[in-house]
Amino acid sequence: MSKVAVVSGGSRGIGAAVCEALARDGFTVIIDYRVSREKAEALEKSLKSRGFNAEAYCCDVRDEEAVKGLFEYVAGKYGRIDVLVNNAGISHYGLLTDVSCTEWDDIFDTNVKGAFLMCREALKSMIWQKSGRIVNISSMWGICGASCEAAYSSSKSAVIGLTKALAKEVGPSGITVNCVAPGAVQTDMMRELSDGTREMLIEETPLGRLGTPADIAEAVAFLVSDRASFITGEVISSNGGMVI
Ligand code: NAP
């Protein structure tokens, strides 16, 4: 039986590209989504039509019971969980003085509590198996901070802290925990940026372009492969050189 990977927010953007890359590399991929059911099911169908194993599954990563249900389902049906990619995330743009408590909580519930809940449930199988790979998707803003994105930047810094602490905790169980910190990547998350802001981001990126979801997916595919078996607690910056 093939190894099993759970990808949160696999329905679109970077998550969908991660599902593509991991399916190509032989994993059975669980495409988690919250509302984009049609996109997740279309991706499942597309992967299956090419002979890959994939299944779309609806789970809001903020919901403790739903996350428990997801991992019970996967462990029951597939008997193992080899890889968890915590990719589901939301962003928020605005002055800190305008951020409401609800907006702050929304960001942290999805980006940080979601990753915590997913790790906690996945580890039940991984620790028993004495193997596993967790990759958390942070952001370059979690490393250096972005003006008008204090809530988002803080949440992505927390994801790096979670990664490093957990890497120490579960290393003795044969589990690696790493981060990928993308730069500016062309997805729905960038939809609200003006053309001017987009051009500015490209100008500030030494490699002279925005990232693609596939750029980020390849870093994830490396971290879950045998080639990365001695790497843990690390943050890989896939950002075209924008933050060095
Ligand atoms: P995106 O296109 O907006 O996609 C976000 C994904 O997260 C969707 O699949 C969405 O699923 C899912 N999601 C959101 N809330 C969820 C929840 N509560 N439960 C389950 N799934 C949820 O974003 P993206 O650009 O691909 O970003 C993916 C990750 O990369 C995020 O963590 C983001 O912070 C990070 N990142 C992105 C960039 C960038 O420039 N794009 C840069 C740095 C880091 P549904 O549609 O089903 O809700």
Short mmCIF file of C-alpha atoms and ligand atoms in Angstrom, two decimals:
data_model
loop_
_atom_site.label_atom_id
_atom_site.label_comp_id
_atom_site.label_asym_id
_atom_site.label_seq_id
_atom_site.Cartn_x
_atom_site.Cartn_y
_atom_site.Cartn_z
CA MET A 1 0.00 0.00 0.00
CA SER A 2 1.27 3.50 -0.84
CA LYS A 3 2.18 6.05 1.80
CA VAL A 4 -0.59 8.44 2.83
CA ALA A 5 -0.35 12.26 2.88
CA VAL A 6 -2.92 14.65 4.32
CA VAL A 7 -2.77 18.15 2.83
CA SER A 8 -4.85 20.84 4.55
CA GLY A 9 -6.30 23.43 2.17
CA GLY A 10 -5.56 21.13 -0.75
CA SER A 11 -8.44 22.44 -2.82
CA ARG A 12 -6.63 25.32 -4.53
CA GLY A 13 -3.47 27.42 -4.76
CA ILE A 14 -0.31 26.09 -3.13
CA GLY A 15 -2.17 23.20 -1.45
CA ALA A 16 -3.48 21.90 -4.78
CA ALA A 17 0.05 22.01 -6.24
CA VAL A 18 1.33 20.09 -3.19
CA CYS A 19 -1.37 17.43 -3.77
CA GLU A 20 -0.25 17.17 -7.42
CA ALA A 21 3.43 16.80 -6.49
CA LEU A 22 2.85 14.24 -3.73
CA ALA A 23 0.48 12.17 -5.90
CA ARG A 24 3.14 12.19 -8.65
CA ASP A 25 5.67 10.97 -6.06
CA GLY A 26 3.48 8.00 -5.18
CA PHE A 27 1.52 9.14 -2.15
CA THR A 28 -2.17 8.55 -1.63
CA VAL A 29 -3.28 12.15 -1.11
CA ILE A 30 -6.11 13.31 1.13
CA ILE A 31 -7.24 16.67 -0.25
CA ASP A 32 -8.65 18.54 2.73
CA TYR A 33 -10.95 21.50 2.01
CA ARG A 34 -13.34 23.72 3.93
CA VAL A 35 -15.69 25.30 1.36
CA SER A 36 -14.17 24.65 -2.09
CA ARG A 37 -15.80 21.28 -2.53
CA GLU A 38 -16.07 21.45 -6.32
CA LYS A 39 -12.39 22.28 -6.72
CA ALA A 40 -11.30 19.56 -4.30
CA GLU A 41 -13.47 16.94 -6.02
CA ALA A 42 -12.29 18.07 -9.48
CA LEU A 43 -8.67 17.66 -8.30
CA GLU A 44 -9.48 14.19 -6.92
CA LYS A 45 -11.04 13.24 -10.26
CA SER A 46 -8.14 14.66 -12.26
CA LEU A 47 -5.54 12.81 -10.16
CA LYS A 48 -7.47 9.53 -10.33
CA SER A 49 -7.84 9.86 -14.12
CA ARG A 50 -4.01 9.84 -14.29
CA GLY A 51 -3.78 6.69 -12.16
CA PHE A 52 -2.96 8.42 -8.87
CA ASN A 53 -4.66 7.81 -5.51
CA ALA A 54 -6.54 10.76 -4.03
CA GLU A 55 -9.60 11.54 -1.96
CA ALA A 56 -11.23 14.89 -1.20
CA TYR A 57 -12.38 15.30 2.42
CA CYS A 58 -14.16 18.25 4.02
CA CYS A 59 -12.63 19.39 7.31
CA ASP A 60 -12.39 22.84 8.83
CA VAL A 61 -8.97 22.85 10.50
CA ARG A 62 -10.30 25.19 13.23
CA ASP A 63 -12.80 22.57 14.40
CA GLU A 64 -11.34 20.13 16.97
CA GLU A 65 -13.99 17.44 16.43
CA ALA A 66 -13.81 17.71 12.64
CA VAL A 67 -10.01 17.30 12.75
CA LYS A 68 -10.35 14.24 15.01
CA GLY A 69 -12.90 12.85 12.55
CA LEU A 70 -10.57 13.41 9.60
CA PHE A 71 -7.69 11.46 11.13
CA GLU A 72 -9.93 8.68 12.47
CA TYR A 73 -11.33 8.33 8.95
CA VAL A 74 -7.91 8.26 7.29
CA ALA A 75 -6.39 5.87 9.85
CA GLY A 76 -9.45 3.60 9.60
CA LYS A 77 -9.54 3.51 5.81
CA TYR A 78 -5.84 3.59 4.91
CA GLY A 79 -4.26 2.22 8.10
CA ARG A 80 -1.47 4.82 8.24
CA ILE A 81 -0.59 8.52 8.04
CA ASP A 82 2.90 9.23 6.70
CA VAL A 83 2.81 12.91 5.81
CA LEU A 84 0.94 15.95 7.07
CA VAL A 85 1.19 19.25 5.21
CA ASN A 86 -0.33 22.13 7.17
CA ASN A 87 -1.05 24.48 4.29
CA ALA A 88 -4.55 25.87 5.06
CA GLY A 89 -4.22 29.54 5.80
CA ILE A 90 -5.84 32.94 5.55
CA SER A 91 -4.34 36.41 5.36
CA HIS A 92 -5.39 39.85 6.47
CA TYR A 93 -4.20 43.27 5.32
CA GLY A 94 -4.61 46.48 7.31
CA LEU A 95 -3.19 48.72 10.00
CA LEU A 96 -2.82 47.01 13.37
CA THR A 97 -4.90 49.80 14.92
CA ASP A 98 -7.82 48.67 12.72
CA VAL A 99 -7.56 44.94 13.44
CA SER A 100 -10.56 43.66 15.42
CA CYS A 101 -10.30 40.86 17.97
CA THR A 102 -12.48 38.76 15.69
CA GLU A 103 -10.08 39.24 12.77
CA TRP A 104 -7.08 38.47 15.00
CA ASP A 105 -8.76 35.31 16.33
CA ASP A 106 -9.79 34.20 12.81
CA ILE A 107 -6.17 34.40 11.64
CA PHE A 108 -4.78 32.54 14.65
CA ASP A 109 -7.58 29.93 14.70
CA THR A 110 -6.85 28.96 11.10
CA ASN A 111 -3.10 29.46 10.77
CA VAL A 112 -1.91 28.38 14.24
CA LYS A 113 -4.63 26.47 16.10
CA GLY A 114 -5.46 24.62 12.87
CA ALA A 115 -1.84 23.47 12.50
CA PHE A 116 -1.73 22.49 16.19
CA LEU A 117 -4.93 20.41 15.96
CA MET A 118 -3.80 18.70 12.75
CA CYS A 119 -0.35 17.90 14.22
CA ARG A 120 -1.87 16.57 17.45
CA GLU A 121 -4.16 14.13 15.67
CA ALA A 122 -1.65 13.07 12.97
CA LEU A 123 0.97 12.34 15.63
CA LYS A 124 -1.24 9.67 17.20
CA SER A 125 -0.58 7.51 14.11
CA MET A 126 2.96 8.74 13.41
CA ILE A 127 4.27 8.09 16.94
CA TRP A 128 2.77 4.59 16.87
CA GLN A 129 4.39 4.02 13.44
CA LYS A 130 7.68 5.57 14.67
CA SER A 131 7.88 7.54 11.42
CA GLY A 132 6.30 10.54 9.77
CA ARG A 133 6.88 13.86 8.05
CA ILE A 134 5.19 17.12 8.93
CA VAL A 135 5.63 20.22 6.78
CA ASN A 136 4.11 23.50 7.92
CA ILE A 137 3.61 26.33 5.45
CA SER A 138 4.74 29.58 7.03
CA SER A 139 5.63 32.73 5.06
CA MET A 140 8.62 35.00 4.54
CA TRP A 141 6.58 37.52 6.55
CA GLY A 142 6.77 35.14 9.50
CA ILE A 143 10.56 35.57 9.33
CA CYS A 144 10.92 39.29 8.73
CA GLY A 145 7.45 40.80 9.34
CA ALA A 146 5.30 42.75 6.89
CA SER A 147 3.92 46.23 7.41
CA CYS A 148 0.10 46.16 7.59
CA GLU A 149 0.17 42.39 8.08
CA ALA A 150 1.00 42.21 11.80
CA ALA A 151 -1.63 39.60 12.61
CA TYR A 152 -0.69 37.43 9.63
CA SER A 153 3.07 37.84 10.24
CA SER A 154 2.64 36.96 13.95
CA SER A 155 0.68 33.83 13.08
CA LYS A 156 3.31 32.72 10.57
CA SER A 157 6.09 33.32 13.15
CA ALA A 158 4.11 31.12 15.53
CA VAL A 159 4.06 28.38 12.89
CA ILE A 160 7.89 28.52 12.80
CA GLY A 161 7.99 28.28 16.61
CA LEU A 162 5.63 25.30 16.53
CA THR A 163 7.82 23.64 13.90
CA LYS A 164 11.06 24.02 15.85
CA ALA A 165 9.64 22.95 19.23
CA LEU A 166 7.79 19.97 17.77
CA ALA A 167 10.85 18.86 15.79
CA LYS A 168 12.72 18.48 19.10
CA GLU A 169 9.79 16.74 20.77
CA VAL A 170 9.05 14.10 18.13
CA GLY A 171 12.49 13.57 16.58
CA PRO A 172 13.14 10.62 18.93
CA SER A 173 10.00 9.01 17.44
CA GLY A 174 11.47 9.15 13.94
CA ILE A 175 9.33 12.09 12.84
CA THR A 176 10.65 15.20 11.09
CA VAL A 177 8.93 18.58 11.29
CA ASN A 178 9.93 21.35 8.90
CA CYS A 179 8.65 24.59 7.45
CA VAL A 180 8.46 26.07 4.00
CA ALA A 181 8.31 29.86 4.03
CA PRO A 182 7.07 31.04 0.63
CA GLY A 183 7.60 34.48 -0.83
CA ALA A 184 5.00 36.15 -3.03
CA VAL A 185 3.16 33.38 -4.87
CA GLN A 186 0.52 33.84 -7.55
CA THR A 187 -2.70 32.43 -5.97
CA ASP A 188 -6.15 33.63 -4.91
CA MET A 189 -4.47 35.04 -1.77
CA MET A 190 -2.81 37.68 -3.98
CA ARG A 191 -6.07 38.48 -5.80
CA GLU A 192 -6.72 41.69 -3.93
CA LEU A 193 -3.29 43.21 -4.62
CA SER A 194 -3.22 46.06 -7.14
CA ASP A 195 -1.16 45.74 -10.32
CA GLY A 196 1.23 48.33 -8.85
CA THR A 197 1.83 46.28 -5.68
CA ARG A 198 2.34 43.15 -7.77
CA GLU A 199 4.95 44.95 -9.91
CA MET A 200 6.67 46.23 -6.77
CA LEU A 201 6.88 42.70 -5.35
CA ILE A 202 8.42 41.46 -8.61
CA GLU A 203 10.95 44.31 -8.61
CA GLU A 204 11.95 43.49 -5.02
CA THR A 205 12.47 39.81 -5.86
CA PRO A 206 16.03 39.14 -7.09
CA LEU A 207 14.84 36.29 -9.34
CA GLY A 208 12.48 38.79 -10.98
CA ARG A 209 9.15 37.01 -10.81
CA LEU A 210 6.39 35.87 -8.50
CA GLY A 211 6.52 32.29 -7.28
CA THR A 212 4.23 29.63 -8.66
CA PRO A 213 2.37 27.12 -6.48
CA ALA A 214 4.56 24.43 -8.07
CA ASP A 215 7.72 26.22 -6.82
CA ILE A 216 6.49 25.78 -3.26
CA ALA A 217 5.20 22.26 -3.84
CA GLU A 218 8.66 21.11 -4.93
CA ALA A 219 10.18 22.27 -1.63
CA VAL A 220 7.49 20.31 0.23
CA ALA A 221 8.05 17.25 -1.97
CA PHE A 222 11.76 17.38 -1.13
CA LEU A 223 11.15 17.66 2.63
CA VAL A 224 8.89 14.59 2.68
CA SER A 225 11.22 12.54 0.48
CA ASP A 226 14.00 10.17 1.62
CA ARG A 227 16.50 12.82 0.44
CA ALA A 228 15.54 14.97 3.46
CA SER A 229 15.63 12.24 6.12
CA PHE A 230 18.22 14.08 8.30
CA ILE A 231 16.59 17.52 8.09
CA THR A 232 14.28 18.61 10.91
CA GLY A 233 13.30 21.88 12.59
CA GLU A 234 14.38 23.72 9.43
CA VAL A 235 12.76 26.60 7.56
CA ILE A 236 13.24 26.50 3.79
CA SER A 237 12.75 29.90 2.19
CA SER A 238 11.24 29.55 -1.26
CA ASN A 239 11.00 33.24 -2.09
CA GLY A 240 13.15 34.07 -5.12
CA GLY A 241 15.64 35.81 -2.86
CA MET A 242 13.25 38.46 -1.57
CA VAL A 243 14.21 37.73 2.06
CA ILE A 244 17.75 36.44 2.50
P1 NAP B 1 -5.36 30.32 -1.14
O1 NAP B 1 -5.20 30.19 -2.62
O2 NAP B 1 -6.19 31.42 -0.59
O3 NAP B 1 -5.86 28.91 -0.58
C1 NAP B 1 -6.08 28.75 0.79
C2 NAP B 1 -6.42 27.30 1.06
O4 NAP B 1 -6.64 27.16 2.47
C3 NAP B 1 -7.68 26.85 0.36
O5 NAP B 1 -7.52 25.54 -0.12
C4 NAP B 1 -8.73 26.88 1.47
O6 NAP B 1 -9.74 25.90 1.29
C5 NAP B 1 -7.89 26.51 2.68
N1 NAP B 1 -8.48 26.91 3.95
C6 NAP B 1 -8.64 28.16 4.45
N2 NAP B 1 -9.23 28.11 5.67
C7 NAP B 1 -9.42 26.78 5.94
C8 NAP B 1 -9.97 26.07 7.05
N3 NAP B 1 -10.44 26.72 8.13
N4 NAP B 1 -9.99 24.73 7.01
C9 NAP B 1 -9.50 24.05 5.92
N5 NAP B 1 -8.99 24.68 4.84
C10 NAP B 1 -8.94 26.03 4.86
O7 NAP B 1 -3.95 30.49 -0.45
P2 NAP B 1 -2.48 30.08 -0.91
O8 NAP B 1 -1.83 31.29 -1.46
O9 NAP B 1 -2.50 28.83 -1.70
O10 NAP B 1 -1.83 29.84 0.53
C11 NAP B 1 -1.57 28.55 1.05
C12 NAP B 1 -0.66 28.72 2.27
O11 NAP B 1 0.54 29.38 1.86
C13 NAP B 1 -1.27 29.58 3.36
O12 NAP B 1 -0.92 29.05 4.62
C14 NAP B 1 -0.59 30.94 3.14
O13 NAP B 1 -0.54 31.70 4.33
C15 NAP B 1 0.78 30.50 2.68
N6 NAP B 1 1.49 31.54 1.91
C16 NAP B 1 1.01 32.04 0.74
C17 NAP B 1 1.71 33.02 0.06
C18 NAP B 1 1.24 33.62 -1.24
O14 NAP B 1 1.85 34.60 -1.71
N7 NAP B 1 0.20 33.09 -1.90
C19 NAP B 1 2.92 33.49 0.57
C20 NAP B 1 3.39 32.95 1.77
C21 NAP B 1 2.67 31.97 2.43
P3 NAP B 1 -11.28 26.31 0.96
O15 NAP B 1 -11.26 27.15 -0.27
O16 NAP B 1 -11.96 24.99 0.81
O17 NAP B 1 -11.72 27.10 2.16
#
